[in-house]
Each structure stands twice: as C-alpha cells, then as structure tokens.
Amino acid sequence: MPRESYNVRVLRQKALASLRTGVGAFNALDDEGRITRVLLSLQHAFEMLLKAALEAKRVPVFDKRSGKSISLELAIRQCQQTDGIKISDDEAGTIRALDSLRDAEQHWYVVVDEGLLYLYVRSAVTLFDDLLCRVFGERLGDHLPARVLPISAEPPQGLDLLVDREHERIARLLKPGRRATAEANARIRALLATEALADPDAAEVSETDVRRVARGIREGKSRSQVFPKLTGYAANIVGSGLTVEVRLVKSGGLPVTYTSDPAVDSAAIRTVDLEKKFYMGPYDLADRAGVSRSGATALRRHLGLDSNDDHFSHRFVFGRTKHLRYSDNALKAMRDALGTVDMERVWAAHRTLASNSKSTLPPCDQPGCVLGSTAKPAQAEPA
C-alpha cells in the first residue's frame, strides 16, 4: 500500500475532528447555538473527508484558474467520477442537504425539527463511516467509541413521516392571527434545504422560494404539491440504539411536470443558479471527458449538446459577448458515447470545414447522432 501523503493525513484528521465536534454539539445539554455548531461542523467534516479522498487518489483539489481549493460541490462531483470513491447519487444528496442546511443557518437561520435533525446527523455518521471504510479501509469505531455517537430520546422515524409532520406544523403557524410567520419560514427553509437530496439545483435556498411555499401552504396545498422533490425519498433505518445506521435513499420515482403554462400551480417551483449548473466551458468539458478538444467539438455536434436547451448547455449573454457553458448532463452524455462510438468516424462526419472549403462531409453512421445520416459541414465557432 503506497505511503499516505501529509496532505491526506491532515485532511482526514480535520474531518474526524469536525465530526467529533458536530456529534458532541448534537449531544450537548446546552441548546444555545446547538444547530449552528452541528451543521457547520458536519459540513466541514465532509468537505475535508472528500478532499482527503481525492488527494489519496491523486485527483487535483485546487482550481487552476483561481489557485484556490475547490468548493464542496465540485468535490462531490469529482468523487462521483473517481474510481475507488464513486459516491452514489443518494450519498451526494445527503452531503448536499447538510451543506444546504449549513448555508441557510450560517447566513440567516433555520428551525430544524428535532426528529429531522437526528435523522440528518445519524445519516451523516453512517455515510462518514461508509466513506472512511471505502477509501481508507478504516471504520469510525477505530477513532471514537460508540458511546459518543448521536443519541436521541426517541427512535429514528421515517423521513416522509417527519416531513409530513413539519408540513402540518408550518400550516398551523401560518394560520391567521398566529403571528408566527418568521418561525414558519425558518422551518420551510429546512425542508427546502432537504430537497437537495433529490436535486443538486435545489442546494441553495432563496427567500423567493420560501415565500412561494408559504403562500402555497396558506392556500391549503398538500405537502406533495409544495415539496414535490421529497416525494419518493425515505430513511433506510437498520439496527437500533447506538448501533443504528441511517441512510437517506431514493425509494421511488419523483413526479416531475414540465410546463410553460403560467396558470399551472407553481407553489414548489425552485429558482436555479444557472452559473452553478452550467459551470464547464468547452475546453474544460473536453478535458474532463478525456477527449481532444477538436474531437470534443465533433462529439458535441454528434450528440447535439450545443442545443442550448438548459439540459446539456446554456448560452450566457454578457452585453455583446456570448459564452456557451455545459452541465454534468453533457459530461455524462459524452462519457457514455465514448464507449459506443468510433471517434474517427464521428470526427470525419462532424469536423469543422474551412469557410472556403469545397469539401463535403460523409454521412454519420455512428449511434446517437442527432443529424441521422445527414451531417452537414460545420463552420468554426468561438470557444
């Protein structure tokens, strides 16, 4: 086994220290600042653990342009793609939900139901143990005794039941005459943050979303209408007492409706930060996919990734300047295609011809071509 680097040792030690701090804060007798200490510590624990794992696998954790360490979101994406780590969508969702809660608490405030908080913390401990074992071959029990793990006076309950309970509590707080809108909004923030389990784009909670959900609840809309992304997610609970394991997992399909009709109920439509979703330029996309930049251009044309459809790509306009940026969906599509197409044939059918060229491109015979067998010459375009 290769010798562990200094960076890996330090980052793993910081991760364990923050986890101990978070668990200690959860079990503390003093409620003052408890939620803040728990969420800040657990978020930091996972950021350090993921970066330790990437360092161990020799994956860069510094952004080349800024010279700064990458964000937690980028670390999650890298860990999803790195052999030997390969965190699942459910695991990524758990970390994102904790990060979203931490962000809402650090920059404003949230009110988290005690049952939900225990579920978050216990699932965090379970996931931390899973990752520690997967990457480093260690168990959390090697570093701290079971007696200090999160302890609750009530047994863990299902995520759907806890969310339903919170929805009912928020509805009561929003009744006329209660004057409890601030507390209701704080509880709404916690549930909106939890939607990051299902959707990376829901990781940030905006006050626009909070007000929209509050309005929907006042109008009598159901939990599934105002928090649709939480439908189909559950807590997988195994064991009991100090040995309980909690994993937040997808239990079924999520009902999603796409519509442009302004009359359709929009109580749960979330605003999306497009710059975070579409964060890769064409060169970055090529490098991450492991294909030459000219080959990546041909493959993008082959798959229709430049369609600016807000799924694979989005064109940002700044004055007279336009930049086409790509999402993780585009990266996945390219990686999947590389396993099924002959890149020489793709290049031959979709390469860029000079503006004065009289040559014609051969038809594309590779699977997945959006042009079918009628590929046309393409002119050079700005990166």
mmCIF file of C-alpha atoms in Angstrom:
data_model
loop_
_atom_site.group_PDB
_atom_site.id
_atom_site.type_symbol
_atom_site.label_atom_id
_atom_site.label_comp_id
_atom_site.label_asym_id
_atom_site.label_seq_id
_atom_site.Cartn_x
_atom_site.Cartn_y
_atom_site.Cartn_z
ATOM 1 C CA MET A 1 0.000 0.000 0.000
ATOM 2 C CA PRO A 2 1.505 3.403 -1.016
ATOM 3 C CA ARG A 3 2.618 5.690 1.746
ATOM 4 C CA GLU A 4 -0.015 8.243 2.716
ATOM 5 C CA SER A 5 0.859 11.865 1.970
ATOM 6 C CA TYR A 6 0.976 14.612 4.583
ATOM 7 C CA ASN A 7 -1.972 16.370 2.938
ATOM 8 C CA VAL A 8 -4.148 13.269 3.167
ATOM 9 C CA ARG A 9 -3.293 12.711 6.840
ATOM 10 C CA VAL A 10 -4.033 16.322 7.788
ATOM 11 C CA LEU A 11 -7.305 16.488 5.860
ATOM 12 C CA ARG A 12 -8.534 13.183 7.326
ATOM 13 C CA GLN A 13 -7.627 14.319 10.845
ATOM 14 C CA LYS A 14 -9.505 17.593 10.298
ATOM 15 C CA ALA A 15 -12.523 15.634 9.032
ATOM 16 C CA LEU A 16 -12.551 13.408 12.110
ATOM 17 C CA ALA A 17 -12.082 16.391 14.450
ATOM 18 C CA SER A 18 -15.036 18.216 12.891
ATOM 19 C CA LEU A 19 -17.192 15.090 13.050
ATOM 20 C CA ARG A 20 -16.413 14.719 16.771
ATOM 21 C CA THR A 21 -17.268 18.393 17.294
ATOM 22 C CA GLY A 22 -20.580 18.022 15.453
ATOM 23 C CA VAL A 23 -21.599 14.883 17.332
ATOM 24 C CA GLY A 24 -20.574 16.480 20.633
ATOM 25 C CA ALA A 25 -22.664 19.550 19.823
ATOM 26 C CA PHE A 26 -25.670 17.374 18.992
ATOM 27 C CA ASN A 27 -25.412 15.568 22.344
ATOM 28 C CA ALA A 28 -24.722 18.781 24.292
ATOM 29 C CA LEU A 29 -27.040 19.841 27.115
ATOM 30 C CA ASP A 30 -26.975 23.492 26.031
ATOM 31 C CA ASP A 31 -29.412 24.387 23.219
ATOM 32 C CA GLU A 32 -27.887 27.826 22.616
ATOM 33 C CA GLY A 33 -26.229 27.765 19.183
ATOM 34 C CA ARG A 34 -26.597 23.978 19.008
ATOM 35 C CA ILE A 35 -27.979 23.716 15.457
ATOM 36 C CA THR A 36 -25.315 26.126 14.167
ATOM 37 C CA ARG A 37 -22.455 24.144 15.706
ATOM 38 C CA VAL A 38 -23.854 20.815 14.486
ATOM 39 C CA LEU A 39 -24.387 21.885 10.878
ATOM 40 C CA LEU A 40 -21.153 23.866 10.472
ATOM 41 C CA SER A 41 -19.082 21.021 11.913
ATOM 42 C CA LEU A 42 -20.680 18.236 9.863
ATOM 43 C CA GLN A 43 -20.432 20.189 6.611
ATOM 44 C CA HIS A 44 -16.741 20.842 7.271
ATOM 45 C CA ALA A 45 -16.190 17.190 8.179
ATOM 46 C CA PHE A 46 -17.445 16.038 4.772
ATOM 47 C CA GLU A 47 -15.574 18.717 2.834
ATOM 48 C CA MET A 48 -12.310 17.637 4.466
ATOM 49 C CA LEU A 49 -13.068 13.911 4.053
ATOM 50 C CA LEU A 50 -13.912 14.228 0.344
ATOM 51 C CA LYS A 51 -10.790 16.290 -0.330
ATOM 52 C CA ALA A 52 -8.692 13.775 1.614
ATOM 53 C CA ALA A 53 -10.165 11.019 -0.570
ATOM 54 C CA LEU A 54 -9.402 12.958 -3.769
ATOM 55 C CA GLU A 55 -5.856 13.669 -2.598
ATOM 56 C CA ALA A 56 -5.414 9.959 -1.847
ATOM 57 C CA LYS A 57 -6.499 9.163 -5.417
ATOM 58 C CA ARG A 58 -4.212 11.899 -6.810
ATOM 59 C CA VAL A 59 -7.106 13.990 -8.127
ATOM 60 C CA PRO A 60 -6.350 17.764 -8.057
ATOM 61 C CA VAL A 61 -8.317 19.673 -5.437
ATOM 62 C CA PHE A 62 -7.138 23.152 -6.488
ATOM 63 C CA ASP A 63 -8.777 25.203 -9.215
ATOM 64 C CA LYS A 64 -6.211 26.069 -11.897
ATOM 65 C CA ARG A 65 -7.680 29.489 -12.634
ATOM 66 C CA SER A 66 -8.223 30.795 -9.104
ATOM 67 C CA GLY A 67 -5.462 28.857 -7.358
ATOM 68 C CA LYS A 68 -7.899 28.111 -4.527
ATOM 69 C CA SER A 69 -9.182 24.821 -3.167
ATOM 70 C CA ILE A 70 -12.308 23.630 -4.982
ATOM 71 C CA SER A 71 -15.754 24.014 -3.431
ATOM 72 C CA LEU A 72 -17.617 21.216 -1.693
ATOM 73 C CA GLU A 73 -19.948 20.904 -4.714
ATOM 74 C CA LEU A 74 -17.028 20.364 -7.085
ATOM 75 C CA ALA A 75 -15.500 17.887 -4.636
ATOM 76 C CA ILE A 76 -18.784 15.940 -4.634
ATOM 77 C CA ARG A 77 -18.816 15.816 -8.442
ATOM 78 C CA GLN A 78 -15.193 14.711 -8.597
ATOM 79 C CA CYS A 79 -15.843 11.982 -6.021
ATOM 80 C CA GLN A 80 -18.802 10.712 -8.046
ATOM 81 C CA GLN A 81 -16.488 10.245 -11.030
ATOM 82 C CA THR A 82 -13.346 8.917 -9.309
ATOM 83 C CA ASP A 83 -12.644 5.190 -9.117
ATOM 84 C CA GLY A 84 -12.204 3.978 -5.559
ATOM 85 C CA ILE A 85 -14.574 6.652 -4.211
ATOM 86 C CA LYS A 86 -17.610 6.681 -6.545
ATOM 87 C CA ILE A 87 -20.141 8.180 -4.162
ATOM 88 C CA SER A 88 -23.705 7.450 -5.258
ATOM 89 C CA ASP A 89 -26.417 9.983 -6.070
ATOM 90 C CA ASP A 90 -28.071 9.226 -2.714
ATOM 91 C CA GLU A 91 -24.796 9.787 -0.850
ATOM 92 C CA ALA A 92 -24.158 13.010 -2.767
ATOM 93 C CA GLY A 93 -27.693 14.129 -1.929
ATOM 94 C CA THR A 94 -27.132 13.570 1.791
ATOM 95 C CA ILE A 95 -23.992 15.745 1.753
ATOM 96 C CA ARG A 96 -25.720 18.423 -0.334
ATOM 97 C CA ALA A 97 -28.686 18.529 2.047
ATOM 98 C CA LEU A 98 -26.349 19.040 5.013
ATOM 99 C CA ASP A 99 -24.466 21.736 3.098
ATOM 100 C CA SER A 100 -27.703 23.486 2.147
ATOM 101 C CA LEU A 101 -28.872 23.450 5.770
ATOM 102 C CA ARG A 102 -25.496 24.759 6.912
ATOM 103 C CA ASP A 103 -25.619 27.548 4.317
ATOM 104 C CA ALA A 104 -29.123 28.607 5.381
ATOM 105 C CA GLU A 105 -28.154 28.524 9.059
ATOM 106 C CA GLN A 106 -24.809 30.279 8.633
ATOM 107 C CA HIS A 107 -26.101 33.163 6.524
ATOM 108 C CA TRP A 108 -29.554 33.547 8.121
ATOM 109 C CA TYR A 109 -31.296 30.916 10.260
ATOM 110 C CA VAL A 110 -33.391 27.751 10.127
ATOM 111 C CA VAL A 111 -35.560 25.879 12.608
ATOM 112 C CA VAL A 112 -34.990 22.139 12.268
ATOM 113 C CA ASP A 113 -37.383 19.662 13.852
ATOM 114 C CA GLU A 114 -35.503 17.537 16.421
ATOM 115 C CA GLY A 115 -36.522 14.308 14.701
ATOM 116 C CA LEU A 116 -35.250 15.597 11.360
ATOM 117 C CA LEU A 117 -32.019 16.862 12.922
ATOM 118 C CA TYR A 118 -31.348 13.437 14.437
ATOM 119 C CA LEU A 119 -32.013 11.814 11.052
ATOM 120 C CA TYR A 120 -29.555 14.187 9.340
ATOM 121 C CA VAL A 121 -26.836 13.691 11.949
ATOM 122 C CA ARG A 122 -27.235 9.924 12.150
ATOM 123 C CA SER A 123 -27.216 9.588 8.351
ATOM 124 C CA ALA A 124 -24.082 11.775 8.297
ATOM 125 C CA VAL A 125 -22.323 9.479 10.765
ATOM 126 C CA THR A 126 -23.338 6.403 8.745
ATOM 127 C CA LEU A 127 -22.119 7.924 5.476
ATOM 128 C CA PHE A 128 -18.867 9.158 7.037
ATOM 129 C CA ASP A 129 -18.186 5.607 8.250
ATOM 130 C CA ASP A 130 -19.020 4.180 4.801
ATOM 131 C CA LEU A 131 -16.637 6.573 3.018
ATOM 132 C CA LEU A 132 -13.865 6.142 5.571
ATOM 133 C CA CYS A 133 -14.020 2.381 5.025
ATOM 134 C CA ARG A 134 -14.370 2.585 1.228
ATOM 135 C CA VAL A 135 -11.408 4.884 0.660
ATOM 136 C CA PHE A 136 -9.083 4.301 3.617
ATOM 137 C CA GLY A 137 -10.058 0.837 4.902
ATOM 138 C CA GLU A 138 -10.855 2.251 8.365
ATOM 139 C CA ARG A 139 -14.012 2.291 10.482
ATOM 140 C CA LEU A 140 -15.287 5.204 12.500
ATOM 141 C CA GLY A 141 -15.154 2.917 15.542
ATOM 142 C CA ASP A 142 -11.346 2.937 15.178
ATOM 143 C CA HIS A 143 -11.345 6.634 16.031
ATOM 144 C CA LEU A 144 -14.129 7.174 18.579
ATOM 145 C CA PRO A 145 -16.209 4.980 20.878
ATOM 146 C CA ALA A 146 -19.830 4.148 20.098
ATOM 147 C CA ARG A 147 -20.989 5.785 23.330
ATOM 148 C CA VAL A 148 -20.330 9.271 21.903
ATOM 149 C CA LEU A 149 -22.373 8.787 18.715
ATOM 150 C CA PRO A 150 -25.611 10.802 18.283
ATOM 151 C CA ILE A 151 -28.156 9.858 20.930
ATOM 152 C CA SER A 152 -31.874 10.648 20.783
ATOM 153 C CA ALA A 153 -34.600 10.154 23.364
ATOM 154 C CA GLU A 154 -36.930 8.946 20.610
ATOM 155 C CA PRO A 155 -36.238 6.249 17.987
ATOM 156 C CA PRO A 156 -35.499 7.442 14.433
ATOM 157 C CA GLN A 157 -38.596 7.936 12.305
ATOM 158 C CA GLY A 158 -39.160 7.795 8.568
ATOM 159 C CA LEU A 159 -38.269 10.850 6.522
ATOM 160 C CA ASP A 160 -41.708 11.017 4.897
ATOM 161 C CA LEU A 161 -43.437 10.950 8.284
ATOM 162 C CA LEU A 162 -41.190 13.707 9.666
ATOM 163 C CA VAL A 163 -41.709 15.896 6.596
ATOM 164 C CA ASP A 164 -45.491 15.414 6.808
ATOM 165 C CA ARG A 165 -45.352 16.395 10.480
ATOM 166 C CA GLU A 166 -43.374 19.536 9.700
ATOM 167 C CA HIS A 167 -45.766 20.487 6.899
ATOM 168 C CA GLU A 168 -48.699 20.274 9.322
ATOM 169 C CA ARG A 169 -46.809 22.317 11.920
ATOM 170 C CA ILE A 170 -45.976 25.025 9.358
ATOM 171 C CA ALA A 171 -49.629 25.148 8.253
ATOM 172 C CA ARG A 172 -50.684 25.775 11.871
ATOM 173 C CA LEU A 173 -48.069 28.507 12.283
ATOM 174 C CA LEU A 174 -49.325 30.266 9.149
ATOM 175 C CA LYS A 175 -52.953 30.399 10.256
ATOM 176 C CA PRO A 176 -54.396 33.936 10.523
ATOM 177 C CA GLY A 177 -53.813 35.545 13.893
ATOM 178 C CA ARG A 178 -50.865 33.333 14.917
ATOM 179 C CA ARG A 179 -48.163 35.925 14.093
ATOM 180 C CA ALA A 180 -45.665 33.100 13.654
ATOM 181 C CA THR A 181 -44.645 33.668 10.017
ATOM 182 C CA ALA A 182 -40.955 34.050 10.883
ATOM 183 C CA GLU A 183 -40.806 30.643 12.587
ATOM 184 C CA ALA A 184 -42.837 29.062 9.772
ATOM 185 C CA ASN A 185 -40.409 30.462 7.193
ATOM 186 C CA ALA A 186 -37.438 29.144 9.193
ATOM 187 C CA ARG A 187 -38.977 25.653 9.120
ATOM 188 C CA ILE A 188 -39.715 25.979 5.392
ATOM 189 C CA ARG A 189 -36.028 26.766 4.794
ATOM 190 C CA ALA A 190 -35.072 23.496 6.491
ATOM 191 C CA LEU A 191 -37.402 21.463 4.255
ATOM 192 C CA LEU A 192 -36.313 23.297 1.100
ATOM 193 C CA ALA A 193 -32.697 22.522 2.027
ATOM 194 C CA THR A 194 -33.661 18.867 2.377
ATOM 195 C CA GLU A 195 -34.756 18.874 -1.287
ATOM 196 C CA ALA A 196 -31.043 18.828 -2.158
ATOM 197 C CA LEU A 197 -31.347 15.087 -1.508
ATOM 198 C CA ALA A 198 -33.097 14.800 -4.856
ATOM 199 C CA ASP A 199 -31.826 17.735 -6.893
ATOM 200 C CA PRO A 200 -28.373 19.364 -6.887
ATOM 201 C CA ASP A 201 -30.003 22.533 -8.266
ATOM 202 C CA ALA A 202 -32.074 22.799 -5.068
ATOM 203 C CA ALA A 203 -28.993 23.109 -2.865
ATOM 204 C CA GLU A 204 -29.455 26.852 -2.378
ATOM 205 C CA VAL A 205 -32.497 28.191 -0.549
ATOM 206 C CA SER A 206 -33.782 31.583 -1.673
ATOM 207 C CA GLU A 207 -36.310 33.742 0.107
ATOM 208 C CA THR A 208 -38.312 33.803 -3.131
ATOM 209 C CA ASP A 209 -38.763 30.036 -2.776
ATOM 210 C CA VAL A 210 -39.628 30.386 0.915
ATOM 211 C CA ARG A 211 -42.351 32.958 0.217
ATOM 212 C CA ARG A 212 -43.750 30.891 -2.651
ATOM 213 C CA VAL A 213 -44.022 27.779 -0.475
ATOM 214 C CA ALA A 214 -45.566 29.747 2.411
ATOM 215 C CA ARG A 215 -48.174 31.128 0.029
ATOM 216 C CA GLY A 216 -48.951 27.621 -1.245
ATOM 217 C CA ILE A 217 -49.375 26.252 2.285
ATOM 218 C CA ARG A 218 -51.662 29.157 3.218
ATOM 219 C CA GLU A 219 -53.779 28.243 0.195
ATOM 220 C CA GLY A 220 -54.145 24.714 1.550
ATOM 221 C CA LYS A 221 -51.812 22.920 -0.843
ATOM 222 C CA SER A 222 -50.613 19.458 0.183
ATOM 223 C CA ARG A 223 -47.070 18.507 1.155
ATOM 224 C CA SER A 224 -46.533 16.740 -2.191
ATOM 225 C CA GLN A 225 -47.522 19.946 -4.008
ATOM 226 C CA VAL A 226 -45.208 22.317 -2.150
ATOM 227 C CA PHE A 227 -42.301 19.889 -1.599
ATOM 228 C CA PRO A 228 -42.579 17.500 -4.592
ATOM 229 C CA LYS A 229 -38.871 16.627 -4.661
ATOM 230 C CA LEU A 230 -39.150 14.937 -1.254
ATOM 231 C CA THR A 231 -41.741 12.507 -2.602
ATOM 232 C CA GLY A 232 -40.002 9.219 -3.229
ATOM 233 C CA TYR A 233 -37.231 9.703 -0.660
ATOM 234 C CA ALA A 234 -37.043 7.771 2.601
ATOM 235 C CA ALA A 235 -34.768 6.948 5.517
ATOM 236 C CA ASN A 236 -33.405 3.395 5.374
ATOM 237 C CA ILE A 237 -33.008 2.576 9.089
ATOM 238 C CA VAL A 238 -31.114 -0.539 10.203
ATOM 239 C CA GLY A 239 -30.380 -1.588 13.799
ATOM 240 C CA SER A 240 -31.269 0.237 16.989
ATOM 241 C CA GLY A 241 -29.760 2.237 19.825
ATOM 242 C CA LEU A 242 -26.086 3.121 19.456
ATOM 243 C CA THR A 243 -25.643 0.746 16.505
ATOM 244 C CA VAL A 244 -28.408 2.232 14.352
ATOM 245 C CA GLU A 245 -27.497 3.069 10.745
ATOM 246 C CA VAL A 246 -29.473 5.647 8.754
ATOM 247 C CA ARG A 247 -29.184 6.184 5.004
ATOM 248 C CA LEU A 248 -31.309 8.691 3.113
ATOM 249 C CA VAL A 249 -32.228 6.962 -0.140
ATOM 250 C CA LYS A 250 -34.485 7.251 -3.151
ATOM 251 C CA SER A 251 -37.411 4.868 -2.729
ATOM 252 C CA GLY A 252 -39.349 5.572 -5.913
ATOM 253 C CA GLY A 253 -39.748 7.812 -8.929
ATOM 254 C CA LEU A 254 -40.172 11.537 -8.446
ATOM 255 C CA PRO A 255 -43.232 13.097 -10.074
ATOM 256 C CA VAL A 256 -41.992 15.947 -12.262
ATOM 257 C CA THR A 257 -44.092 18.109 -14.548
ATOM 258 C CA TYR A 258 -42.562 20.430 -17.147
ATOM 259 C CA THR A 259 -44.823 23.257 -18.225
ATOM 260 C CA SER A 260 -44.761 26.743 -19.708
ATOM 261 C CA ASP A 261 -48.351 27.464 -18.696
ATOM 262 C CA PRO A 262 -48.327 30.346 -16.149
ATOM 263 C CA ALA A 263 -51.713 29.195 -14.831
ATOM 264 C CA VAL A 264 -50.304 25.870 -13.633
ATOM 265 C CA ASP A 265 -49.681 25.570 -9.886
ATOM 266 C CA SER A 266 -46.166 26.834 -9.190
ATOM 267 C CA ALA A 267 -46.039 26.605 -5.410
ATOM 268 C CA ALA A 268 -42.986 24.379 -5.466
ATOM 269 C CA ILE A 269 -41.028 25.622 -8.492
ATOM 270 C CA ARG A 270 -37.472 26.375 -7.365
ATOM 271 C CA THR A 271 -35.229 29.059 -8.768
ATOM 272 C CA VAL A 272 -31.948 27.711 -10.172
ATOM 273 C CA ASP A 273 -28.488 29.303 -10.248
ATOM 274 C CA LEU A 274 -27.623 28.607 -13.892
ATOM 275 C CA GLU A 275 -23.965 29.547 -13.457
ATOM 276 C CA LYS A 276 -23.549 26.725 -10.959
ATOM 277 C CA LYS A 277 -25.438 24.192 -13.082
ATOM 278 C CA PHE A 278 -23.614 25.089 -16.312
ATOM 279 C CA TYR A 279 -20.113 25.529 -14.978
ATOM 280 C CA MET A 280 -17.917 23.976 -17.703
ATOM 281 C CA GLY A 281 -16.594 25.673 -20.804
ATOM 282 C CA PRO A 282 -15.930 23.615 -23.967
ATOM 283 C CA TYR A 283 -12.254 23.078 -23.138
ATOM 284 C CA ASP A 284 -12.993 22.042 -19.558
ATOM 285 C CA LEU A 285 -15.692 19.672 -20.825
ATOM 286 C CA ALA A 286 -13.233 18.073 -23.267
ATOM 287 C CA ASP A 287 -10.556 17.652 -20.607
ATOM 288 C CA ARG A 288 -12.969 16.088 -18.126
ATOM 289 C CA ALA A 289 -14.334 13.711 -20.762
ATOM 290 C CA GLY A 290 -10.810 12.644 -21.685
ATOM 291 C CA VAL A 291 -11.010 13.545 -25.395
ATOM 292 C CA SER A 292 -9.093 16.029 -27.541
ATOM 293 C CA ARG A 293 -10.645 19.469 -27.857
ATOM 294 C CA SER A 294 -11.230 19.149 -31.584
ATOM 295 C CA GLY A 295 -12.641 15.653 -31.048
ATOM 296 C CA ALA A 296 -14.898 17.006 -28.298
ATOM 297 C CA THR A 297 -16.295 19.608 -30.704
ATOM 298 C CA ALA A 298 -17.205 16.857 -33.186
ATOM 299 C CA LEU A 299 -18.722 14.712 -30.448
ATOM 300 C CA ARG A 300 -20.788 17.638 -29.123
ATOM 301 C CA ARG A 301 -22.221 18.145 -32.609
ATOM 302 C CA HIS A 302 -22.848 14.421 -32.944
ATOM 303 C CA LEU A 303 -24.852 14.373 -29.691
ATOM 304 C CA GLY A 304 -26.471 17.795 -30.097
ATOM 305 C CA LEU A 305 -25.037 19.096 -26.825
ATOM 306 C CA ASP A 306 -24.841 22.694 -28.095
ATOM 307 C CA SER A 307 -28.624 22.927 -28.435
ATOM 308 C CA ASN A 308 -28.838 25.488 -25.572
ATOM 309 C CA ASP A 309 -31.796 23.576 -24.117
ATOM 310 C CA ASP A 310 -30.958 24.131 -20.420
ATOM 311 C CA HIS A 311 -30.326 20.386 -20.046
ATOM 312 C CA PHE A 312 -26.914 19.947 -21.657
ATOM 313 C CA SER A 313 -25.934 23.556 -22.284
ATOM 314 C CA HIS A 314 -26.869 27.172 -21.714
ATOM 315 C CA ARG A 315 -25.707 30.261 -23.572
ATOM 316 C CA PHE A 316 -24.843 33.133 -21.236
ATOM 317 C CA VAL A 317 -25.025 36.600 -22.760
ATOM 318 C CA PHE A 318 -22.991 39.445 -21.249
ATOM 319 C CA GLY A 319 -23.518 42.512 -23.413
ATOM 320 C CA ARG A 320 -22.149 41.565 -26.840
ATOM 321 C CA THR A 321 -20.286 38.558 -25.515
ATOM 322 C CA LYS A 322 -21.818 35.082 -25.574
ATOM 323 C CA HIS A 323 -20.484 32.026 -23.729
ATOM 324 C CA LEU A 324 -21.849 28.504 -24.145
ATOM 325 C CA ARG A 325 -21.424 26.520 -20.920
ATOM 326 C CA TYR A 326 -22.156 22.868 -20.149
ATOM 327 C CA SER A 327 -23.654 20.862 -17.282
ATOM 328 C CA ASP A 328 -22.854 17.467 -15.771
ATOM 329 C CA ASN A 329 -25.536 16.042 -18.088
ATOM 330 C CA ALA A 330 -23.346 16.930 -21.076
ATOM 331 C CA LEU A 331 -20.280 15.360 -19.459
ATOM 332 C CA LYS A 332 -22.170 12.134 -18.749
ATOM 333 C CA ALA A 333 -23.544 12.012 -22.300
ATOM 334 C CA MET A 334 -20.039 12.365 -23.748
ATOM 335 C CA ARG A 335 -18.534 9.726 -21.490
ATOM 336 C CA ASP A 336 -21.343 7.300 -22.294
ATOM 337 C CA ALA A 337 -20.940 7.942 -26.033
ATOM 338 C CA LEU A 338 -17.177 7.355 -25.961
ATOM 339 C CA GLY A 339 -17.895 3.740 -25.019
ATOM 340 C CA THR A 340 -20.117 3.136 -28.039
ATOM 341 C CA VAL A 341 -18.922 5.263 -30.982
ATOM 342 C CA ASP A 342 -15.888 5.208 -33.268
ATOM 343 C CA MET A 343 -14.382 8.658 -32.702
ATOM 344 C CA GLU A 344 -12.559 8.606 -36.065
ATOM 345 C CA ARG A 345 -15.899 8.225 -37.847
ATOM 346 C CA VAL A 346 -17.530 10.856 -35.626
ATOM 347 C CA TRP A 347 -14.671 13.231 -36.392
ATOM 348 C CA ALA A 348 -14.899 12.545 -40.127
ATOM 349 C CA ALA A 349 -18.653 13.306 -40.165
ATOM 350 C CA HIS A 350 -18.687 16.307 -37.831
ATOM 351 C CA ARG A 351 -15.319 18.030 -38.218
ATOM 352 C CA THR A 352 -15.103 21.749 -38.918
ATOM 353 C CA LEU A 353 -14.513 22.736 -42.528
ATOM 354 C CA ALA A 354 -12.836 25.958 -43.568
ATOM 355 C CA SER A 355 -15.244 28.636 -44.813
ATOM 356 C CA ASN A 356 -13.777 28.473 -48.337
ATOM 357 C CA SER A 357 -13.613 24.671 -48.457
ATOM 358 C CA LYS A 358 -15.450 22.845 -51.258
ATOM 359 C CA SER A 359 -15.213 19.516 -49.458
ATOM 360 C CA THR A 360 -18.277 17.697 -48.156
ATOM 361 C CA LEU A 361 -18.606 15.583 -45.041
ATOM 362 C CA PRO A 362 -19.502 11.892 -45.250
ATOM 363 C CA PRO A 363 -22.789 10.795 -43.613
ATOM 364 C CA CYS A 364 -22.559 9.874 -39.939
ATOM 365 C CA ASP A 365 -23.178 6.168 -39.298
ATOM 366 C CA GLN A 366 -22.478 6.173 -35.555
ATOM 367 C CA PRO A 367 -25.181 5.601 -32.903
ATOM 368 C CA GLY A 368 -26.729 8.603 -31.198
ATOM 369 C CA CYS A 369 -26.228 11.122 -33.998
ATOM 370 C CA VAL A 370 -28.856 13.858 -33.766
ATOM 371 C CA LEU A 371 -28.472 14.549 -37.500
ATOM 372 C CA GLY A 372 -29.127 10.958 -38.501
ATOM 373 C CA SER A 373 -27.237 10.249 -41.702
ATOM 374 C CA THR A 374 -27.307 13.833 -42.975
ATOM 375 C CA ALA A 375 -24.403 15.506 -41.210
ATOM 376 C CA LYS A 376 -23.666 18.912 -42.694
ATOM 377 C CA PRO A 377 -20.408 20.867 -42.829
ATOM 378 C CA ALA A 378 -19.862 22.926 -39.692
ATOM 379 C CA GLN A 379 -18.164 26.284 -39.526
ATOM 380 C CA ALA A 380 -15.707 27.138 -36.803
ATOM 381 C CA GLU A 381 -17.297 28.655 -33.725
ATOM 382 C CA PRO A 382 -15.809 30.598 -30.789
ATOM 383 C CA ALA A 383 -14.987 28.578 -27.657
#
